[in-house]
Structure formats: structure tokens, C-alpha cells
XYZ file of C-alpha atoms in Angstrom:
427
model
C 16.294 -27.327 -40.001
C 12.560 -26.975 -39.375
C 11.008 -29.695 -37.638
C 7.370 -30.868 -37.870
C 5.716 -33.173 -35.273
C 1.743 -33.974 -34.805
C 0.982 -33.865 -31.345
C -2.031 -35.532 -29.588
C -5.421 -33.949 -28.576
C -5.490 -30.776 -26.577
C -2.085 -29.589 -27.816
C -0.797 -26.846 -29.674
C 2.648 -26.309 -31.304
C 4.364 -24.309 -32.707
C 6.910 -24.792 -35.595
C 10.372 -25.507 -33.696
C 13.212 -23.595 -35.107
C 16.865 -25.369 -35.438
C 19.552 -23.164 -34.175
C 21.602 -24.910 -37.073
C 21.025 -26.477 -40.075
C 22.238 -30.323 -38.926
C 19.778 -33.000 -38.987
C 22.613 -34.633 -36.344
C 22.306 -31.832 -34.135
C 21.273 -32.108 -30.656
C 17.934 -30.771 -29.866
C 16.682 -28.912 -26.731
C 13.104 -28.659 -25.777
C 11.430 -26.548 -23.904
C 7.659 -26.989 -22.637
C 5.088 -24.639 -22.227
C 1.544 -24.750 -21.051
C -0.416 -21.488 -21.959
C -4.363 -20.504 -21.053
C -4.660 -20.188 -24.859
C -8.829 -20.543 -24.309
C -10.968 -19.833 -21.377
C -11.100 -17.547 -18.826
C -7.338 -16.719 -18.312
C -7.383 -16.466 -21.971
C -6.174 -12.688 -21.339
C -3.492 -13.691 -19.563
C -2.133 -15.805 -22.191
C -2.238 -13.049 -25.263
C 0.587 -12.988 -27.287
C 2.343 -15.650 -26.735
C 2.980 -17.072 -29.959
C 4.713 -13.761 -31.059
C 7.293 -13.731 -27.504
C 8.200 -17.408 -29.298
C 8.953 -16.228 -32.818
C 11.346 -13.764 -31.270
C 13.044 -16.639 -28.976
C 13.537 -18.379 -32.564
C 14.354 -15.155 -34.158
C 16.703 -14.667 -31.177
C 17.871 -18.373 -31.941
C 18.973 -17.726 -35.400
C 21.211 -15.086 -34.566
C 22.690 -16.287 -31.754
C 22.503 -20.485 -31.911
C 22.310 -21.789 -28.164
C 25.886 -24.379 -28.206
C 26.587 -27.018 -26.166
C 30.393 -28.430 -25.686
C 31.013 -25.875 -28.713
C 28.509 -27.028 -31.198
C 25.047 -25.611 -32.057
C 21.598 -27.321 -30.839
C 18.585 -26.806 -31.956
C 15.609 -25.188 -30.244
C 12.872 -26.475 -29.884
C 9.851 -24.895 -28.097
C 6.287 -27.110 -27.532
C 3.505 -24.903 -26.389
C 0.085 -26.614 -25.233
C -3.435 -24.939 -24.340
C -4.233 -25.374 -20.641
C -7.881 -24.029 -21.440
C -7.632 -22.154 -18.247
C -8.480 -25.387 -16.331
C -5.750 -26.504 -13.818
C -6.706 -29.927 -14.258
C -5.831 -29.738 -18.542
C -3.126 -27.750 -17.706
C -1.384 -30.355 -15.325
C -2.062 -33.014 -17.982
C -1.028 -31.302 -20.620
C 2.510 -30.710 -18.257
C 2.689 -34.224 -18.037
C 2.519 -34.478 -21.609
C 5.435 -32.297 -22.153
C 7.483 -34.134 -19.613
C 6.454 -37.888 -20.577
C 5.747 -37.962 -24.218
C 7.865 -35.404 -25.409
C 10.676 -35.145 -23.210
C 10.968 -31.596 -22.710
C 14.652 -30.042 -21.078
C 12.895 -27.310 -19.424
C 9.197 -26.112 -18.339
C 8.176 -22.511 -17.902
C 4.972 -21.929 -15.896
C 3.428 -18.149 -16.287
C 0.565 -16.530 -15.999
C -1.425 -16.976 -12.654
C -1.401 -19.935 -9.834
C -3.697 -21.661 -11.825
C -1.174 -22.257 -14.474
C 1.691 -22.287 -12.706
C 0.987 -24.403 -9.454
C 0.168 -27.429 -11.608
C 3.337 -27.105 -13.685
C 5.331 -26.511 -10.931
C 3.797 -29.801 -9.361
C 4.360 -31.887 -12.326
C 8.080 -30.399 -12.922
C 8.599 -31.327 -9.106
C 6.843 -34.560 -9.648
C 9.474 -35.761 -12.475
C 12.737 -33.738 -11.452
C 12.574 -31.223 -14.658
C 14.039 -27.510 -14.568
C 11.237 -24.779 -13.798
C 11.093 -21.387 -14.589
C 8.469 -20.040 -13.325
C 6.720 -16.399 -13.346
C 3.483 -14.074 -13.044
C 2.061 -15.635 -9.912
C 2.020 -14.290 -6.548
C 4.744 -15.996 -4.672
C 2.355 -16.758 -1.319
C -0.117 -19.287 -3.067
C 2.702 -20.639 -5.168
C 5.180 -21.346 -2.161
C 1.623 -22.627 0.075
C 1.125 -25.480 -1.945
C 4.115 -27.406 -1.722
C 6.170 -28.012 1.608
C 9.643 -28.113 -0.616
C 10.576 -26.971 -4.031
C 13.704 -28.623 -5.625
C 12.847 -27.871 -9.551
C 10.912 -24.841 -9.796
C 12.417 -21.037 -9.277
C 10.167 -18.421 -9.098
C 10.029 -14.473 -9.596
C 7.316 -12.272 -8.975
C 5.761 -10.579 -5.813
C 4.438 -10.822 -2.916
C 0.744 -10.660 -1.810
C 2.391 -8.035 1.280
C 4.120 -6.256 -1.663
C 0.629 -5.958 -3.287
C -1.317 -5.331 -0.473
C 1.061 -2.040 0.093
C 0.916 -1.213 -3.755
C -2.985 -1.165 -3.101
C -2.815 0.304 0.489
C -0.387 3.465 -1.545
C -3.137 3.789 -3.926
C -6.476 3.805 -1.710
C -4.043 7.018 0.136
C -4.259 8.449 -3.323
C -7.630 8.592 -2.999
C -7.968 9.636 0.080
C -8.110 6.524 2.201
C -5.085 6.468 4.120
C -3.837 3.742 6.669
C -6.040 4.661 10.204
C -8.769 6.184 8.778
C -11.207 4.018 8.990
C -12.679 3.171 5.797
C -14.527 0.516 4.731
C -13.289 -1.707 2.493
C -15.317 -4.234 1.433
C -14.039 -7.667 -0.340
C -14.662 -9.199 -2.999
C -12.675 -12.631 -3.494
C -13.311 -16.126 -4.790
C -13.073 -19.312 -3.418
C -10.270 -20.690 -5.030
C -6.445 -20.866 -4.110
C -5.272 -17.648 -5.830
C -8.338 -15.738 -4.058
C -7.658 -17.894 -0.820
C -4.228 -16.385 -0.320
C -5.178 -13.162 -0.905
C -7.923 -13.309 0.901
C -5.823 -14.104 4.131
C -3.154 -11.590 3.772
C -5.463 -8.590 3.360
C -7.597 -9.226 6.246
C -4.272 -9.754 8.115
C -3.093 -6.628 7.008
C -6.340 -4.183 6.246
C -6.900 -5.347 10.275
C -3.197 -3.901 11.358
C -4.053 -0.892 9.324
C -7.211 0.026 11.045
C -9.408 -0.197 8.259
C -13.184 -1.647 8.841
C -13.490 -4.520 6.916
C -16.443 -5.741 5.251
C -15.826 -9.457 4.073
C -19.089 -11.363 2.681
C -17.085 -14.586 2.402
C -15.414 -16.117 -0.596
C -18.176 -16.483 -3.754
C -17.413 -19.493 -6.020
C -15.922 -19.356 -9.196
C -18.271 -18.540 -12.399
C -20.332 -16.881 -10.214
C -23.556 -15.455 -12.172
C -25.551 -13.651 -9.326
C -23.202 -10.855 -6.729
C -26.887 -9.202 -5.836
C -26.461 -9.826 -2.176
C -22.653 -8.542 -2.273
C -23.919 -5.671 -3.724
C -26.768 -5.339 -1.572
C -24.405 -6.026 1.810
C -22.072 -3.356 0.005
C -24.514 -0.381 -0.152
C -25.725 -1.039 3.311
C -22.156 -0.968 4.946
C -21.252 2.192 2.855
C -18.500 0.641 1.509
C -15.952 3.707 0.381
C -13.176 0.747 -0.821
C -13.530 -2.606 -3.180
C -10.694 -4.702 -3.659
C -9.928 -8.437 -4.408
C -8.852 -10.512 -7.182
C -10.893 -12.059 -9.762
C -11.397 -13.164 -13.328
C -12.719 -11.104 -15.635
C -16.308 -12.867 -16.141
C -17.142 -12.875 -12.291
C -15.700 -9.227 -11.911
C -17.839 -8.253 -14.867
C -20.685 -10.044 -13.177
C -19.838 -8.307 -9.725
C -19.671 -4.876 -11.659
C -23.225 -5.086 -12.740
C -24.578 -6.219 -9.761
C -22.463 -3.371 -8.323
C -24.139 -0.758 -10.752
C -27.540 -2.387 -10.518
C -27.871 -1.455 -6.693
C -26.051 1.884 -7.477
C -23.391 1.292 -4.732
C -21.767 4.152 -4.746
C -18.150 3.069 -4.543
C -15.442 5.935 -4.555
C -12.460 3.489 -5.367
C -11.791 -0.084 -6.406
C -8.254 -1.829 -6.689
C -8.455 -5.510 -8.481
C -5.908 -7.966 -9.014
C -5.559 -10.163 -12.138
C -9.387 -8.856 -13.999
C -7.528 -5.191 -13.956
C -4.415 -5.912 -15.814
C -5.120 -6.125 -19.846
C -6.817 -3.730 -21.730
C -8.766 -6.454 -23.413
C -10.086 -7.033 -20.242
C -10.584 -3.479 -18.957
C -12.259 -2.364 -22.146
C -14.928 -5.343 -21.703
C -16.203 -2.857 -18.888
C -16.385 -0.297 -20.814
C -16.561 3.271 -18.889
C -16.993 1.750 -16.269
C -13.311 0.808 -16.536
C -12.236 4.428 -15.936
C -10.854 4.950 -12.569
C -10.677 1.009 -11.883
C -6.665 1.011 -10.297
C -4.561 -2.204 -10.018
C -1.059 -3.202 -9.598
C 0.874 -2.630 -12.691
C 3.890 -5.365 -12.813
C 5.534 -3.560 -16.061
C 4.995 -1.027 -17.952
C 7.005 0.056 -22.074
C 8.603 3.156 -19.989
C 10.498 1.119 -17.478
C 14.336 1.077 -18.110
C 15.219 -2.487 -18.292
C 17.380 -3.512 -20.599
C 17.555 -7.749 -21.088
C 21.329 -9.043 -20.938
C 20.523 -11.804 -23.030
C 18.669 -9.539 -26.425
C 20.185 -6.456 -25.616
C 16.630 -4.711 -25.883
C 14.861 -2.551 -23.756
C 11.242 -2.871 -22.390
C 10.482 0.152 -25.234
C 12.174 -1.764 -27.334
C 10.590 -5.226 -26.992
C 7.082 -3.333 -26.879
C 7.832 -1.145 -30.194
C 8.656 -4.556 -31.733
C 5.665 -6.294 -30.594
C 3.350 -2.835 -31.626
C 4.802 -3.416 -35.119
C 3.882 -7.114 -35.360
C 0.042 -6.759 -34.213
C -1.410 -3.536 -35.714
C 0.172 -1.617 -33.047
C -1.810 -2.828 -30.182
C 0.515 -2.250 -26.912
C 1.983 -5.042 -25.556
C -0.095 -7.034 -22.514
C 2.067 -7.267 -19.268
C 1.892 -10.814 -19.242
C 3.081 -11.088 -22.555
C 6.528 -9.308 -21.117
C 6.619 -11.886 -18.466
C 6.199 -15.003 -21.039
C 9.299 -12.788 -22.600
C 11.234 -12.498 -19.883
C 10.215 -16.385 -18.731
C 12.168 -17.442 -22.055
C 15.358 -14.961 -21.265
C 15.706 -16.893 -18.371
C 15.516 -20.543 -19.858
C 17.489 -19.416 -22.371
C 20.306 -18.441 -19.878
C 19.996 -21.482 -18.034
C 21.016 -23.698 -21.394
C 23.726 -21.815 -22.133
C 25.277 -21.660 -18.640
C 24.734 -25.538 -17.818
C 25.997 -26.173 -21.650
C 24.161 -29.345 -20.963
C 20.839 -30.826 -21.246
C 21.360 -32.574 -17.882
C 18.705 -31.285 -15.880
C 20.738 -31.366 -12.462
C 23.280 -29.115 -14.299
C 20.546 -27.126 -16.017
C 19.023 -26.555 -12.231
C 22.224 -25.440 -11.055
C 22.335 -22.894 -13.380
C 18.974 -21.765 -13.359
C 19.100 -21.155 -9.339
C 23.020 -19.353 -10.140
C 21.209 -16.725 -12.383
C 21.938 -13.258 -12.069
C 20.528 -11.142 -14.639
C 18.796 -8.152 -15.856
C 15.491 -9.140 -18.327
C 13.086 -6.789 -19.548
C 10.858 -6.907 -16.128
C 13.571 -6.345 -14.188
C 16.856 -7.565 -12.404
C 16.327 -11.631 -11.398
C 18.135 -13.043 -8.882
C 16.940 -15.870 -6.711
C 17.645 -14.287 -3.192
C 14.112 -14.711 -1.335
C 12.872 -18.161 0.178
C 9.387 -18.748 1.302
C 7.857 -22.035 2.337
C 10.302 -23.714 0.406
C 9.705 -22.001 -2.481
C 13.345 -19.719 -3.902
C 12.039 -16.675 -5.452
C 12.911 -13.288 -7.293
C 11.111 -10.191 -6.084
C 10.216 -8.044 -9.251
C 9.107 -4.643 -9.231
C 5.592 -3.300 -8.796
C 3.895 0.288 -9.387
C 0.529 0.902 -8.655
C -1.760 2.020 -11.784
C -4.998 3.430 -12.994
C -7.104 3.116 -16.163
C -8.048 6.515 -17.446
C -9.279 8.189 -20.416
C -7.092 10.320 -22.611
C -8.202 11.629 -26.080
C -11.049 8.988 -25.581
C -8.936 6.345 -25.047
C -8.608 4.002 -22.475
C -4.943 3.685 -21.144
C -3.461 2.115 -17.999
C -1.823 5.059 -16.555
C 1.073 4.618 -13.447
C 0.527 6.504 -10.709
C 2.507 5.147 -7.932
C 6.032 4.196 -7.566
C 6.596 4.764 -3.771
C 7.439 0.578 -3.784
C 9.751 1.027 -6.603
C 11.354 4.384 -7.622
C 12.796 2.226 -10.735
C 8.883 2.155 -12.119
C 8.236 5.450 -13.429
C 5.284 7.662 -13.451
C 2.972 8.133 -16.601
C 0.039 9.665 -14.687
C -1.172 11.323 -11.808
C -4.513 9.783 -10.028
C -8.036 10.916 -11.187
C -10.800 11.057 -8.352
C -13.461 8.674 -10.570
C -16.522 6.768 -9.125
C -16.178 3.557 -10.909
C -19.565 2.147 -9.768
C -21.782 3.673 -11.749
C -20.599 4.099 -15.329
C -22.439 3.183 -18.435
C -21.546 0.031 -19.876
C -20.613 0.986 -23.824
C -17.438 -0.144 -25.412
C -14.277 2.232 -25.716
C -12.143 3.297 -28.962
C -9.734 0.317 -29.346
C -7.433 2.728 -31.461
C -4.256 3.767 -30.068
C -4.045 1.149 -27.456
């Protein structure tokens, strides 16, 4: 049975598939609020397609309950990267439509205002692809919501492994200048590297949190080149680091390595830069050669991104895309185990899981600030060219020996590349 409903403003849904073909059946909903538009609009590629396979999935294997098939239904909204619509839109889910289940991905902004509302209203969370320190710091208790992802220390050490690479170890000295924005995701990073970049003996060159949509970085820049910085890192999105890159080039700072969270991440993104892209390193959450194999699909992460190559011209599949994946595999886990809608049951089982997805082995083992958590695995990678294309290369898997290596780092000055767009073939 295929189900249509109009939904009010602001919303977007997708087609719910019935895991049977009774119009008596029991139905099971599960909510999703995506950054379908805006600035986090990277973040939220390809989500429709990780859907059709949960349906796909669906029709092969029909989720029961007390031996008889449900149907699945899945209600996606657009958050427009704004945590404000995304928080309403939650609400939505929850009060109008009576969602079973929320899953909250891609980036605090997203996911801190789900979490809130599914905390708020006593629904099931899963919840992914958000550092686990701002997540956990805005709440003083979590009942609802169970998270997997890293930490910002994990990250900070993925970064700390890579500036090595290049040649700026731990007590050397270096400066590393800062470059991170003034909201909560940028807050908490913010913290833990000067924390940490202090203990390390690096010089630190901090010009203070810019605000978001920042247009003009001149006197970052302009601080940058008269420190000498040798090291940028932060985490931004991709308009203000593509603002902070020209301002970066316009002053010719001569920058001989930058690490960036969340702008670094999608090629979409990356290629926006154009060369100036090449050499730019960042944390690399998954990656098509890793060897996880999901216990609920029976695929592999090659698998999974050979699928998802053959469905979009053979573009490679985003890692956030793998985490809205692997965000399903676990809700879909949780419904069978509880074989109930109740959400007390269905919280029960979600915090009881134990299971391998295609980012890695989940298991809520980790508590911070209230918040239970799965640690997931993290290499450290860099975007190079190879036969003129731009590719996201791994070259660091001292965190995780599970990760493997595609690449070996390239000594690139990323400061002062012409901005032209790359091939997009072969991606």
C-alpha cells in the first residue's frame, strides 16, 4: 500500500512505502528533519536516495510487530539550515504527525534542536554526525536521544596526527592560527583546541570568534600574515570558509597547512574552492574502502557506495549521506527489537543496541554530560589531485587502524591557489 498525505508549509515528504499490502495494517513513522536548502545544504545530499533503499530494504524484509507486518512510513522535512525551522519543523513531526521515532544527523545545528524537541515530548532519538561535546553541552540530561559520533579530543588528535604529517609536530612551536565562528558548533571547538593546542606547546593565534555569514575576514587575514601563521584550523561553513579563503589569498598569507572541520568534508564543497582545495586536510568520518559490513542489509560500505554510484551518474557517495544510512539501520533495529511502537519499549531497545552498520560497530558505551554516546571511527584525510581530479585521499589512520589508507600526504600550500573550477568527472 502506498500512502499519500499533503503536509503543511515548509515540509517535504516523501512517498511512504507499506511493508504489506493491508490497508488494516499498523503503521510506523519515522521523522526526519534534513538541511535540504541553505548553507548545510551539503550536508544533507542524498538523502532521498538512503530512503528509497530503507523502503527497498522494507519490501524485502517487512518490519513485524507481534508477528504481523507494519508499514513504514518515513516523513522527511527541510530544516533550511536554520535551527529555528528545523526545531519547528521537529515539532511538526512529533505533534501533527505523530512520528514513532526521530533521527537527527548532520551537524549540531540539526541535531541539537531535534534532540531538544524529542526530549521535550518523550520520543525515541537516533541521533548522528555531530560532535558529541556541543551535543552533550546543551542539555544537563538526555533520556530520549542516543548518540554516535566523535569527540572534539578525538578530532583535535586526528588534526594534531595530520599537522605532524606536515611537519608540525606536538612541541614545536608552530603557530596555529584559528579560525572559528561564533556559534555553538564553533564554540565547542573553539574551547577544546585552545585547551589542547596550549598542552601541546603550540603558539596560538586566536582573533576571536567571527559571526556567522561573515562577508569581510581582511583583518584575520591581515593578523594571519603578520603572526606568520604556519597552521589554520577551525570549523566552518562553506560560504564563510570560502569568504576566509579569499581574504586568505588576497593578503597572500602564505599558509603551509590548513585542517577544517565540516566546510572540508564533501566534494561539492571542496570543488567550490577550486585549486585551492588541493592540499586542504580534514577529518574523514568514512570512507567506500572501510570494511564494515551492516548486520541489518548485509552490505558493505563498497557496497552501499557502488549502489548509490549507480543511482546518481556515478558521483561517489557524500559521508554524510553514509551516516543518514547508517542513522536508518539503527531505527530500523530499534522497531524490530521493541516489536512495539511504545516508545518506552522502543527506547529500551534503541539504548540495548549492539551492532555493526556501515560506519562502523555502534554500541552505546560512552556517557558525557548526560548525553549516552557511540564513538565511531575517524581517519584523517587530504584533498588531492589525481589524473586532474579532485579526490579526498586518507592519509592517517594512527586513531583507527580499522580506517584504511588511500593516500600518502602531499606537502601543498593551500593559500595561494587560483580559484577555477575542477573536472567533476570521476568523483
Amino acid at each position: 500500500m502506498v500512502r499519500f498525505r499533503l503536509l503543511p508549509f515548509l515540509a517535504v515528504l516523501l512517498i511512504p512505502l507499506a511493508a504489506g499490502c493491508s490497508f488494516m495494517q499498523k503503521t510506523v513513522r519515522i521523522g526526519y528533519v534534513n538541511p535540504i536548502t541553505g548553507a548545510l545544504a551539503g550536508n544533507g545530499e542524498g538523502y532521498d536516495w538512503v530512503i528509497d533503499q530503507m523502503y527497498d530494504y522494507a519490501r524485502q524484509h517487512p518490519i513485524t510487530m507481534h508477528g504481523r507486518d507494519v508499514n513504514l512510513e518515513i516523513i522527511v522535512y527541510d530544516s533550511e539550515s536554520d535551527r529555528t525551522v528545523c526545531k519547528k519543523m521537529a515539532e511538526q513531526l512529533v505533534l501533527y504527525d505523530k512520528v514513532d521515532m526521530l533521527i537527527a544527523t548532520q551537524t549540531p545545528e540539526t541535531v541539537i534542536p531535534i534532540a531538544e524537541v524529542a526530549e521535550q515530548y518523550g520520543v525515541p532519538c537516533v541521533s548522528m554526525q555531530a560532535p558529541v561535546d556541543p551535543v552533550a553541552q546543551a542539555r544537563e540530561k538526555y533520556n530520549w536521544t542516543f548518540h554516535a559520533f566523535w569527540t572534539l579530543d578525538t578530532v583535535y588528535e586526528c588534526y594534531r596526527a595530520l599537522w605532524t604529517l606536515a611537519g608540525f609536530p606536538a612541541q614545536s612551536g608552530a603557530k596555529v592560527g584559528l579560525l572559528f565562528a561564533n556559534d555553538v558548533d564553533g564554540t565547542s571547538w573553539h574551547d577544546v583546541f585552545v585547551r589542547r593546542l596550549s598542552e601541546d606547546g603550540y603558539a596560538i593565534v586566536d582573533p576571536g570568534q567571527y559571526p556567522l555569514n561573515n562577508s569581510s575576514f581582511d583583518s584575520i587575514a591581515k593578523l594571519f600574515k603578520e603572526e606568520s601563521v604556519s597552521v589554520l584550523t577551525g570549523t566552518n561553513l562553506p560560504p564563510d570558509f570560502m569568504n576566509a579563503m579569499k581574504a586568505l589569498a588576497h593578503y597572500s598569507v602564505p599558509l603551509d597547512c590548513i585542517t577544517m572541520g565540516k566546510c572540508g568534508l564533501m566534494y561539492t564543497d571542496a570543488s567550490a574552492l577550486g585549486e585551492a582545495a588541493v592540499g586542504l586536510m580534514t577529518e574523514v568520518w568514512w570512507d567506500e574502502n572501510e570494511n564494515f559490513i551492516s548486520d541489518l542489509t548485509g552490505f558493505t560500505a563498497s557496497d552501499v557506495s557502488a549502489r548509490y554510484a549507480r543511482d546518481n551518474f556515478d558521483l561517489k557517495m557524500p559521508q554524510p549521506t553514509a551516516y543518514a544510512y547508517a542513522a536508518f539501520e539503527l531505527a530500523l533495529h530499534a522497531l524490530r527489537r521493541a516489536d512495539s511502537t511504545d516508545r518506552r519499549k522502543l527506547r529500551t531497545a534503541l539504548s540495548r543496541l549492539d551492532v555493526q552498520t556501515i560506519v562502523g560497530p555502534i554500541v552505546y558505551n560512552h556517557v558525557m554530560n548526560g548525553l549516552v554516546y557511540a564513538q565511531t571511527p575517524v581517519g584523517g584525510g587530504q584533498w588531492q589531485l589525481e589524473n586532474g581530479v579532485l579526490m579526498l585521499k586518507v592519509i592517517d589512520n594512527s586513531l583507527c587502524p580499522a580506517v584504511k589508507l588511500t593516500g600518502a600526504y602531499k606537502a601543498e600550500n593551500v593559500s595561494d591557489r587560483v580559484k577555477e573550477p575542477l573536472s567533476k568527472s570521476g568523483v
